[in-house]
Amino acid sequence: MLRLRVLLVSALVAGVASGCGPAGHDADGRVSVAASFYPLAWVVSQIAPGADLTDLTHPGMEPHDVELTFAQTVDLARADLVVYERGFQPAVDQGVDNDAEGTTLDVGPVAGLQDFVSDPGQVDPHFWQDPLKLSAVAGAVARALDRIDPARATSYDARAAALQRRLAALDRDYRTGLAHCARHTVVTSHDAFGYLSRYGISVAAITGLAPGAEPAPADLARLQQLIRDDGITTVFSETLASPAAADALAHDMDVRSEVLDPIEGLSDATAGQTYLTLMRRNLAALEEANGCTT
Ligand SMILES: [Zn+2]
């Protein structure tokens, strides 16, 4: 069945490729880009607003366990550029290995990934919580587009530079906003915020990597002790998974329950927001919870 699917995709791509104009571009001359989840798609949209862009993780979906539809596999196969993070979404890795005909850009080595603090040896994929790491990715996306579509290189480079200035400003706001805080530990429902360590934040996650996993009683007891010891005021849940575990812990400990968005994707609740507005919303929630003063 898998083999049949691969053959079908290959046949479809061959058919499309032979029928269109400039090699590698859409018939209308637009560059086609497949980005594997929201922060990567957002970067591409800022640098190449005219591109034919597909986000392989639909809004509201949890990107960790995304499955590609046949149509998405065709989009990935046909794309002039695939922007993805190897090791984060196995279905996308497989699509890149089996089907991609264009340029592929694995953003992990560009961003420079670190291990989970709670789980050394396990790579933490959530690098976009650090705006400077996303800025490095923006530079690599622009360079890839320059090579694929040199006629628009000046535009890609100028837009990437503007985006990198906005990300640098966001980084400054995080450094300033989190510089003077009463507390530095944050309790969250999934371990997606380790890259905030650069701003002095340390994360205690209720459930490790998998959103929706049931917390073990021993882990819950450890978190309850931490909340008491550190005077933690807030337990954070996230937007794409059920807040049940975080809400229950907050209720048991008589502290507040708030949302911290891992920004892995948009949902109905965050439609109309962007990476930048969600990062600033997270910053305000962190400042409030940790008693930060500027
Ligand atoms: Zn995650």
CSV table of C-alpha atoms in Angstrom, one decimal, residues 16-128:
chain,number,residue,atom,x,y,z
A,16,VAL,CA,2.8,17.8,-13.4
A,17,ALA,CA,6.5,18.6,-14.0
A,18,SER,CA,6.3,17.8,-17.7
A,19,GLY,CA,3.3,20.0,-18.2
A,20,CYS,CA,4.4,23.3,-16.8
A,21,GLY,CA,6.6,26.3,-17.5
A,22,PRO,CA,9.8,27.3,-15.9
A,23,ALA,CA,11.4,24.3,-14.2
A,24,GLY,CA,10.6,24.0,-10.5
A,25,HIS,CA,8.0,26.8,-10.4
A,26,ASP,CA,4.2,26.8,-10.7
A,27,ALA,CA,2.8,27.5,-14.1
A,28,ASP,CA,2.2,31.1,-13.0
A,29,GLY,CA,5.9,31.5,-12.1
A,30,ARG,CA,5.2,31.5,-8.3
A,31,VAL,CA,7.6,29.5,-6.1
A,32,SER,CA,5.9,26.7,-4.2
A,33,VAL,CA,6.9,26.1,-0.6
A,34,ALA,CA,5.8,23.4,1.8
A,35,ALA,CA,6.4,24.3,5.5
A,36,SER,CA,5.9,21.5,8.0
A,37,PHE,CA,4.2,23.5,10.8
A,38,TYR,CA,3.1,27.0,11.8
A,39,PRO,CA,6.3,29.0,12.9
A,40,LEU,CA,8.1,27.8,9.8
A,41,ALA,CA,5.1,28.6,7.6
A,42,TRP,CA,4.9,32.0,9.2
A,43,VAL,CA,8.6,32.8,8.5
A,44,VAL,CA,8.1,31.8,4.8
A,45,SER,CA,5.0,34.0,4.6
A,46,GLN,CA,6.9,37.0,5.9
A,47,ILE,CA,9.9,36.5,3.5
A,48,ALA,CA,7.9,35.3,0.4
A,49,PRO,CA,4.3,36.6,0.6
A,50,GLY,CA,3.8,35.8,-3.1
A,51,ALA,CA,4.8,32.2,-2.8
A,52,ASP,CA,2.4,29.3,-3.1
A,53,LEU,CA,2.7,28.2,0.5
A,54,THR,CA,1.3,25.0,2.1
A,55,ASP,CA,1.4,24.5,5.9
A,56,LEU,CA,1.6,20.7,6.3
A,57,THR,CA,0.0,21.0,9.8
A,58,HIS,CA,-3.5,22.3,9.5
A,59,PRO,CA,-4.7,24.8,12.1
A,60,GLY,CA,-5.9,23.1,15.2
A,61,MET,CA,-3.8,20.0,14.7
A,62,GLU,CA,-1.1,18.9,17.0
A,63,PRO,CA,2.1,18.9,14.9
A,64,HIS,CA,4.0,16.2,16.9
A,65,ASP,CA,1.8,13.5,15.5
A,66,VAL,CA,0.7,14.9,12.1
A,67,GLU,CA,-0.2,12.5,9.4
A,68,LEU,CA,0.0,13.7,5.8
A,69,THR,CA,-2.9,13.3,3.5
A,70,PHE,CA,-2.4,12.2,-0.1
A,71,ALA,CA,-2.9,15.8,-1.3
A,72,GLN,CA,-0.3,17.1,1.2
A,73,THR,CA,2.2,14.4,0.1
A,74,VAL,CA,1.8,15.7,-3.4
A,75,ASP,CA,2.3,19.3,-2.2
A,76,LEU,CA,5.4,18.2,-0.4
A,77,ALA,CA,6.7,16.3,-3.4
A,78,ARG,CA,6.0,19.1,-5.9
A,79,ALA,CA,7.3,21.9,-3.7
A,80,ASP,CA,10.3,23.9,-4.9
A,81,LEU,CA,11.3,24.2,-1.3
A,82,VAL,CA,10.3,22.1,1.8
A,83,VAL,CA,11.1,23.7,5.2
A,84,TYR,CA,10.9,21.2,8.0
A,85,GLU,CA,12.5,20.1,11.2
A,86,ARG,CA,13.9,16.6,11.1
A,87,GLY,CA,13.0,14.5,14.1
A,88,PHE,CA,10.0,16.5,15.1
A,89,GLN,CA,7.3,15.1,12.7
A,90,PRO,CA,8.1,11.5,11.5
A,91,ALA,CA,5.5,11.6,8.8
A,92,VAL,CA,7.2,14.7,7.3
A,93,ASP,CA,10.6,13.2,7.5
A,94,GLN,CA,9.3,10.2,5.6
A,95,GLY,CA,7.7,12.4,3.0
A,96,VAL,CA,11.0,14.3,2.5
A,97,ASP,CA,13.0,11.0,2.2
A,98,ASN,CA,10.5,9.3,-0.2
A,99,ASP,CA,8.9,12.0,-2.2
A,100,ALA,CA,10.5,15.4,-2.2
A,101,GLU,CA,11.8,16.5,-5.6
A,102,GLY,CA,12.8,20.1,-4.8
A,103,THR,CA,15.2,21.7,-2.3
A,104,THR,CA,14.7,20.6,1.4
A,105,LEU,CA,15.8,22.7,4.3
A,106,ASP,CA,16.1,21.0,7.7
A,107,VAL,CA,16.0,23.9,10.2
A,108,GLY,CA,17.3,22.0,13.2
A,109,PRO,CA,21.1,22.4,12.4
A,110,VAL,CA,20.4,26.1,11.4
A,111,ALA,CA,18.7,26.9,14.7
A,112,GLY,CA,21.1,24.8,16.8
A,113,LEU,CA,19.0,22.5,19.0
A,114,GLN,CA,19.5,21.7,22.6
A,115,ASP,CA,18.4,18.7,24.7
A,116,PHE,CA,15.4,18.8,27.1
A,117,VAL,CA,16.7,19.9,30.5
A,118,SER,CA,14.5,17.3,32.1
A,119,ASP,CA,15.7,14.6,29.7
A,120,PRO,CA,19.3,14.9,28.6
A,121,GLY,CA,20.0,13.0,25.4
A,122,GLN,CA,16.6,13.8,24.0
A,123,VAL,CA,16.6,16.7,21.5
A,124,ASP,CA,14.1,19.4,22.3
A,125,PRO,CA,12.5,20.5,19.0
A,126,HIS,CA,10.8,23.7,20.3
A,127,PHE,CA,13.5,26.1,19.3
A,128,TRP,CA,11.1,28.9,18.0
